[in-house]
Short mmCIF file of N, CA and C in Angstrom, two decimals:
data_model
loop_
_atom_site.label_atom_id
_atom_site.label_comp_id
_atom_site.label_asym_id
_atom_site.label_seq_id
_atom_site.Cartn_x
_atom_site.Cartn_y
_atom_site.Cartn_z
N MET A 1 1.26 -1.14 0.06
CA MET A 1 -0.06 -0.05 -0.03
C MET A 1 0.92 1.10 -0.08
N ILE A 2 0.40 2.36 -0.94
CA ILE A 2 1.22 3.52 -1.18
C ILE A 2 0.32 4.32 -0.13
N THR A 3 1.25 5.11 0.96
CA THR A 3 0.56 6.07 1.35
C THR A 3 0.11 7.27 0.82
N ILE A 4 -0.88 8.23 1.58
CA ILE A 4 -1.02 9.62 0.86
C ILE A 4 0.16 10.33 0.97
N ALA A 5 0.94 10.27 1.67
CA ALA A 5 2.34 10.99 1.84
C ALA A 5 3.21 10.45 1.23
N THR A 6 3.37 9.36 1.02
CA THR A 6 4.30 8.96 0.10
C THR A 6 3.95 9.61 -1.75
N PHE A 7 2.48 9.28 -1.76
CA PHE A 7 2.13 9.84 -3.09
C PHE A 7 2.41 11.11 -3.33
N ARG A 8 2.20 11.87 -2.13
CA ARG A 8 2.46 13.45 -2.03
C ARG A 8 3.95 13.58 -2.55
N GLU A 9 4.71 13.07 -1.70
CA GLU A 9 6.15 13.11 -1.58
C GLU A 9 6.67 13.02 -3.07
N LEU A 10 6.19 11.74 -4.22
CA LEU A 10 6.84 11.51 -5.29
C LEU A 10 6.27 12.32 -5.74
N CYS A 11 5.08 13.13 -6.34
CA CYS A 11 4.21 13.95 -7.19
C CYS A 11 5.43 15.50 -6.79
N LEU A 12 5.48 15.78 -5.88
CA LEU A 12 6.31 16.98 -5.70
C LEU A 12 7.59 16.91 -5.77
N SER A 13 8.40 15.49 -5.99
CA SER A 13 9.75 15.41 -6.20
C SER A 13 10.20 15.90 -7.87
N MET A 14 8.85 15.59 -8.40
CA MET A 14 9.19 16.31 -9.56
C MET A 14 9.39 17.54 -9.93
N PRO A 15 10.14 17.99 -10.85
CA PRO A 15 10.76 19.62 -10.78
C PRO A 15 9.40 20.34 -11.23
N GLU A 16 9.40 21.20 -10.91
CA GLU A 16 8.81 22.42 -10.93
C GLU A 16 7.06 22.37 -10.44
N THR A 17 6.67 21.18 -9.52
CA THR A 17 5.57 20.54 -9.33
C THR A 17 4.90 21.44 -8.10
N THR A 18 3.86 21.61 -7.97
CA THR A 18 3.03 22.55 -7.19
C THR A 18 1.81 22.05 -6.47
N GLU A 19 1.59 21.58 -5.82
CA GLU A 19 0.18 21.40 -5.35
C GLU A 19 -1.17 22.13 -5.22
N VAL A 20 -2.03 21.91 -5.77
CA VAL A 20 -3.43 22.85 -5.67
C VAL A 20 -4.32 22.06 -4.99
N LYS A 21 -5.40 22.73 -4.73
CA LYS A 21 -6.64 22.44 -4.58
C LYS A 21 -7.32 22.30 -6.31
N HIS A 22 -8.34 21.23 -6.41
CA HIS A 22 -8.99 21.14 -7.44
C HIS A 22 -10.02 20.27 -7.32
N PHE A 23 -11.33 21.12 -7.08
CA PHE A 23 -12.49 20.90 -6.87
C PHE A 23 -12.51 19.71 -5.22
N ASP A 24 -12.49 18.33 -5.28
CA ASP A 24 -12.41 17.80 -4.28
C ASP A 24 -11.68 16.93 -3.85
N ARG A 25 -10.40 17.55 -4.27
CA ARG A 25 -9.29 16.46 -4.47
C ARG A 25 -7.94 17.62 -4.39
N GLN A 26 -7.11 16.89 -4.39
CA GLN A 26 -5.41 17.55 -4.56
C GLN A 26 -5.06 17.62 -6.05
N ALA A 27 -4.78 18.53 -6.24
CA ALA A 27 -3.79 17.92 -7.66
C ALA A 27 -2.38 18.74 -7.85
N PHE A 28 -1.45 18.17 -8.62
CA PHE A 28 -0.35 18.37 -8.80
C PHE A 28 0.20 18.66 -10.12
N ARG A 29 0.56 19.70 -10.23
CA ARG A 29 0.56 20.25 -12.00
C ARG A 29 1.90 20.91 -11.92
N THR A 30 2.37 21.24 -13.17
CA THR A 30 3.56 21.76 -13.86
C THR A 30 3.19 23.35 -14.00
N LYS A 31 3.66 24.01 -14.47
CA LYS A 31 3.20 25.46 -14.86
C LYS A 31 1.87 25.43 -15.96
N ARG A 32 2.16 24.27 -16.56
CA ARG A 32 1.40 23.90 -17.96
C ARG A 32 0.25 23.33 -17.71
N LYS A 33 0.11 21.99 -16.85
CA LYS A 33 -1.07 21.53 -16.71
C LYS A 33 -0.96 20.45 -15.77
N ILE A 34 -2.28 20.06 -15.15
CA ILE A 34 -2.05 18.95 -14.04
C ILE A 34 -1.89 17.49 -14.74
N PHE A 35 -1.09 16.97 -13.89
CA PHE A 35 -0.78 15.14 -14.46
C PHE A 35 -0.91 14.51 -13.45
N ALA A 36 -1.52 14.78 -12.20
CA ALA A 36 -2.13 13.88 -11.51
C ALA A 36 -3.14 14.51 -10.09
N THR A 37 -4.28 14.10 -9.80
CA THR A 37 -5.15 14.32 -8.74
C THR A 37 -4.93 13.20 -7.73
N LEU A 38 -5.37 13.56 -6.61
CA LEU A 38 -5.39 12.70 -5.61
C LEU A 38 -6.74 12.69 -4.77
N LEU A 39 -7.76 11.98 -4.71
CA LEU A 39 -8.79 11.58 -3.52
C LEU A 39 -8.09 10.95 -2.17
N GLU A 40 -7.97 11.33 -1.30
CA GLU A 40 -7.29 10.75 0.00
C GLU A 40 -8.47 9.84 0.63
N GLU A 41 -9.70 10.34 1.15
CA GLU A 41 -10.54 9.38 1.37
C GLU A 41 -10.87 8.16 0.69
N ALA A 42 -10.28 8.16 -0.54
CA ALA A 42 -10.69 6.61 -1.33
C ALA A 42 -9.37 6.05 -1.57
N PHE A 43 -8.06 6.80 -1.25
CA PHE A 43 -7.06 6.06 -1.51
C PHE A 43 -6.62 5.79 -3.21
N THR A 44 -7.17 7.15 -3.90
CA THR A 44 -7.26 6.43 -5.12
C THR A 44 -5.96 8.02 -5.95
N ALA A 45 -5.89 7.57 -7.00
CA ALA A 45 -5.09 8.94 -7.94
C ALA A 45 -5.25 8.49 -9.20
N ASN A 46 -5.55 9.94 -9.83
CA ASN A 46 -5.82 9.87 -11.36
C ASN A 46 -4.76 10.54 -12.41
N PHE A 47 -4.36 9.70 -13.29
CA PHE A 47 -3.53 10.49 -14.42
C PHE A 47 -4.15 10.63 -15.62
N PRO A 48 -3.46 11.67 -16.36
CA PRO A 48 -4.42 12.05 -17.71
C PRO A 48 -3.20 11.35 -18.86
N PHE A 49 -3.21 10.17 -18.98
CA PHE A 49 -3.02 9.31 -20.00
C PHE A 49 -3.57 9.26 -21.24
N SER A 50 -2.96 8.99 -22.39
CA SER A 50 -3.31 9.09 -23.60
C SER A 50 -4.09 7.72 -23.67
N PRO A 51 -5.39 7.49 -24.45
CA PRO A 51 -6.13 6.37 -24.35
C PRO A 51 -5.21 5.21 -24.79
N GLU A 52 -3.76 5.53 -25.32
CA GLU A 52 -3.06 3.80 -25.69
C GLU A 52 -2.49 3.67 -24.28
N GLU A 53 -2.11 4.62 -23.87
CA GLU A 53 -1.21 4.70 -22.30
C GLU A 53 -2.35 3.85 -21.31
N GLN A 54 -3.36 4.63 -21.26
CA GLN A 54 -4.54 3.93 -20.73
C GLN A 54 -4.39 2.42 -20.82
N ALA A 55 -4.52 1.96 -21.77
CA ALA A 55 -4.98 0.82 -22.35
C ALA A 55 -3.58 -0.35 -21.55
N ALA A 56 -2.55 0.21 -21.83
CA ALA A 56 -1.29 -0.41 -21.24
C ALA A 56 -1.23 -0.50 -20.02
N TRP A 57 -1.48 0.46 -19.33
CA TRP A 57 -1.62 0.47 -17.46
C TRP A 57 -2.38 -0.44 -17.22
N CYS A 58 -3.87 -0.58 -17.82
CA CYS A 58 -4.77 -1.11 -17.21
C CYS A 58 -4.59 -2.82 -17.60
N LYS A 59 -3.80 -3.36 -18.97
CA LYS A 59 -3.15 -4.36 -18.65
C LYS A 59 -2.43 -4.57 -18.12
N LEU A 60 -1.20 -4.12 -18.07
CA LEU A 60 -0.01 -4.32 -17.31
C LEU A 60 -0.36 -4.51 -15.91
N ALA A 61 -1.34 -3.92 -15.22
CA ALA A 61 -2.11 -4.00 -13.75
C ALA A 61 -3.69 -3.74 -13.40
N PRO A 62 -4.29 -4.87 -13.86
CA PRO A 62 -5.72 -5.09 -13.83
C PRO A 62 -5.69 -4.85 -12.52
N GLY A 63 -7.47 -3.95 -12.34
CA GLY A 63 -7.74 -3.69 -10.85
C GLY A 63 -6.81 -2.86 -9.82
N VAL A 64 -5.71 -2.76 -10.79
CA VAL A 64 -4.91 -1.34 -9.70
C VAL A 64 -5.06 -0.37 -10.55
N PHE A 65 -4.97 -0.11 -12.12
CA PHE A 65 -5.28 0.86 -12.80
C PHE A 65 -6.14 0.55 -13.77
N TYR A 66 -7.27 1.57 -13.49
CA TYR A 66 -8.48 1.27 -14.40
C TYR A 66 -8.85 2.86 -15.01
N PRO A 67 -9.94 2.53 -16.02
CA PRO A 67 -10.12 3.94 -16.50
C PRO A 67 -11.62 4.64 -15.05
N VAL A 68 -11.02 6.07 -15.53
CA VAL A 68 -11.59 7.03 -14.66
C VAL A 68 -13.34 6.77 -15.26
N PRO A 69 -14.67 6.21 -14.81
CA PRO A 69 -15.82 6.30 -15.20
C PRO A 69 -16.24 7.47 -16.18
N GLY A 70 -17.22 7.31 -17.15
CA GLY A 70 -17.64 8.17 -18.24
C GLY A 70 -16.67 8.69 -18.87
N GLY A 71 -16.77 10.20 -19.61
CA GLY A 71 -16.09 10.27 -20.43
C GLY A 71 -14.88 10.71 -20.03
N TRP A 72 -14.17 11.36 -19.34
CA TRP A 72 -12.97 11.24 -18.49
C TRP A 72 -12.06 10.20 -19.23
N GLY A 73 -12.66 8.92 -18.99
CA GLY A 73 -11.97 7.82 -18.62
C GLY A 73 -11.65 7.35 -20.46
N LEU A 74 -12.62 7.93 -21.29
CA LEU A 74 -12.59 7.75 -22.35
C LEU A 74 -11.68 8.59 -22.99
N GLN A 75 -10.99 9.61 -22.44
CA GLN A 75 -10.14 10.63 -23.04
C GLN A 75 -9.00 10.27 -22.65
N GLY A 76 -8.81 9.18 -21.40
CA GLY A 76 -7.27 8.53 -21.27
C GLY A 76 -7.12 8.74 -19.77
N TRP A 77 -8.12 9.62 -18.90
CA TRP A 77 -7.85 9.59 -17.51
C TRP A 77 -7.97 8.48 -16.68
N THR A 78 -7.11 8.01 -15.87
CA THR A 78 -6.94 6.67 -15.27
C THR A 78 -6.68 6.57 -13.89
N THR A 79 -7.60 5.82 -13.08
CA THR A 79 -7.74 5.69 -11.34
C THR A 79 -6.62 4.43 -11.57
N ALA A 80 -5.27 4.88 -10.17
CA ALA A 80 -4.79 4.07 -9.75
C ALA A 80 -5.10 3.66 -8.40
N ASP A 81 -4.93 2.24 -7.60
CA ASP A 81 -5.54 2.13 -6.34
C ASP A 81 -4.20 2.11 -5.83
N LEU A 82 -4.10 2.98 -4.70
CA LEU A 82 -2.83 3.26 -3.99
C LEU A 82 -2.99 2.10 -2.91
N LYS A 83 -4.10 1.23 -2.66
CA LYS A 83 -3.95 0.30 -1.49
C LYS A 83 -3.26 -0.96 -2.32
N LYS A 84 -3.40 -1.09 -3.86
CA LYS A 84 -2.81 -2.15 -4.80
C LYS A 84 -1.42 -1.67 -5.16
N VAL A 85 -1.21 -0.44 -5.61
CA VAL A 85 -0.42 -0.17 -6.69
C VAL A 85 0.94 -0.61 -6.05
N LYS A 86 1.92 -1.20 -6.88
CA LYS A 86 3.39 -1.12 -6.43
C LYS A 86 4.10 -0.30 -6.56
N LYS A 87 5.01 0.38 -6.02
CA LYS A 87 5.61 1.61 -5.79
C LYS A 87 6.45 1.58 -6.93
N SER A 88 7.19 0.92 -7.36
CA SER A 88 7.65 1.00 -8.78
C SER A 88 6.68 1.44 -10.23
N GLN A 89 5.62 0.74 -10.10
CA GLN A 89 4.30 0.96 -10.94
C GLN A 89 4.24 2.47 -11.06
N LEU A 90 3.92 3.16 -9.48
CA LEU A 90 3.39 4.36 -9.22
C LEU A 90 4.56 5.66 -9.65
N VAL A 91 5.81 5.20 -9.38
CA VAL A 91 6.89 6.00 -9.86
C VAL A 91 6.73 5.96 -10.98
N ASP A 92 6.98 4.96 -11.98
CA ASP A 92 6.64 5.22 -13.56
C ASP A 92 5.41 5.84 -14.21
N ALA A 93 4.28 5.44 -13.48
CA ALA A 93 3.06 6.42 -13.77
C ALA A 93 3.37 7.94 -13.34
N VAL A 94 3.58 8.40 -12.10
CA VAL A 94 3.87 9.52 -12.06
C VAL A 94 4.82 10.35 -12.96
N GLN A 95 6.14 9.39 -13.10
CA GLN A 95 6.80 10.52 -14.23
C GLN A 95 6.35 10.41 -15.45
N SER A 96 5.54 9.33 -15.87
CA SER A 96 4.98 9.39 -17.59
C SER A 96 4.12 10.65 -17.45
N ALA A 97 3.25 10.67 -16.50
CA ALA A 97 2.40 11.87 -16.66
C ALA A 97 2.88 13.15 -16.28
N TRP A 98 3.52 13.10 -15.76
CA TRP A 98 4.32 14.46 -15.29
C TRP A 98 5.18 14.98 -16.66
N TYR A 99 5.93 14.10 -17.34
CA TYR A 99 6.55 14.43 -18.46
C TYR A 99 5.70 14.60 -19.49
N HIS A 100 4.31 14.47 -19.80
CA HIS A 100 3.65 15.05 -20.56
C HIS A 100 2.84 16.49 -20.46
N ALA A 101 3.08 16.73 -18.90
CA ALA A 101 2.41 18.01 -18.38
C ALA A 101 3.58 18.88 -18.37
N ALA A 102 4.68 18.36 -18.30
CA ALA A 102 5.97 19.25 -18.22
C ALA A 102 6.52 20.20 -19.40
N PRO A 103 7.10 21.63 -19.57
CA PRO A 103 7.16 22.61 -20.57
C PRO A 103 8.26 21.79 -21.40
N ALA A 104 8.68 21.85 -22.52
CA ALA A 104 9.47 21.32 -23.16
C ALA A 104 10.61 21.49 -22.52
N LYS A 105 11.32 22.47 -21.91
CA LYS A 105 12.80 22.59 -21.49
C LYS A 105 12.84 21.40 -20.33
N LEU A 106 11.68 21.26 -19.58
CA LEU A 106 11.91 20.34 -18.47
C LEU A 106 12.03 18.88 -19.12
N GLN A 107 11.13 18.77 -20.22
CA GLN A 107 10.89 17.32 -20.89
C GLN A 107 12.74 17.02 -20.92
N GLU A 108 13.88 18.25 -21.97
CA GLU A 108 14.95 17.65 -22.50
C GLU A 108 15.52 17.33 -21.20
N GLN A 109 15.50 18.12 -19.67
CA GLN A 109 16.14 18.29 -18.98
C GLN A 109 15.94 16.47 -18.32
N PHE A 110 14.99 16.11 -18.60
CA PHE A 110 14.48 14.95 -17.79
C PHE A 110 14.90 13.74 -18.72
N ARG A 111 14.60 14.06 -20.10
CA ARG A 111 15.27 12.85 -21.20
C ARG A 111 17.13 12.81 -20.74
N MET A 112 17.51 14.16 -20.87
CA MET A 112 19.27 14.03 -20.53
C MET A 112 19.32 13.28 -19.09
N GLN A 113 18.78 13.77 -18.05
CA GLN A 113 18.97 13.21 -16.48
C GLN A 113 19.08 11.44 -16.77
N ASN A 114 17.76 10.97 -17.48
CA ASN A 114 17.42 9.59 -17.29
C ASN A 114 17.66 8.88 -18.58
N GLY A 115 19.00 9.01 -19.51
CA GLY A 115 19.44 8.58 -20.42
C GLY A 115 18.53 8.48 -21.44
N LEU A 116 17.72 8.74 -21.57
CA LEU A 116 16.21 8.59 -22.48
C LEU A 116 16.57 9.08 -23.97
#
């Protein structure tokens, strides 16, 4: 199980990330856009993946990653169950979501630092 504190720490460890209130949950964002939301009472996090990424995550870990119900899910928004997700999976999910939300200069820095 991933604690709320661990999830928050992981998100905030990404460059130029801030935490903001977003309706009934906390959101983690770059200056460009939100890359994760957290619903503490449900122990779930949501990520704005592409539909293709969503399919891959849901296939990789069914029951751990699943589409957000309704239209948001059809756009790729994906829920991760923090009670079931492995930390390595969560790290990869956060990094992927952050990367797509990051400005180009941060994407380049991330690629260079991670040998991508």
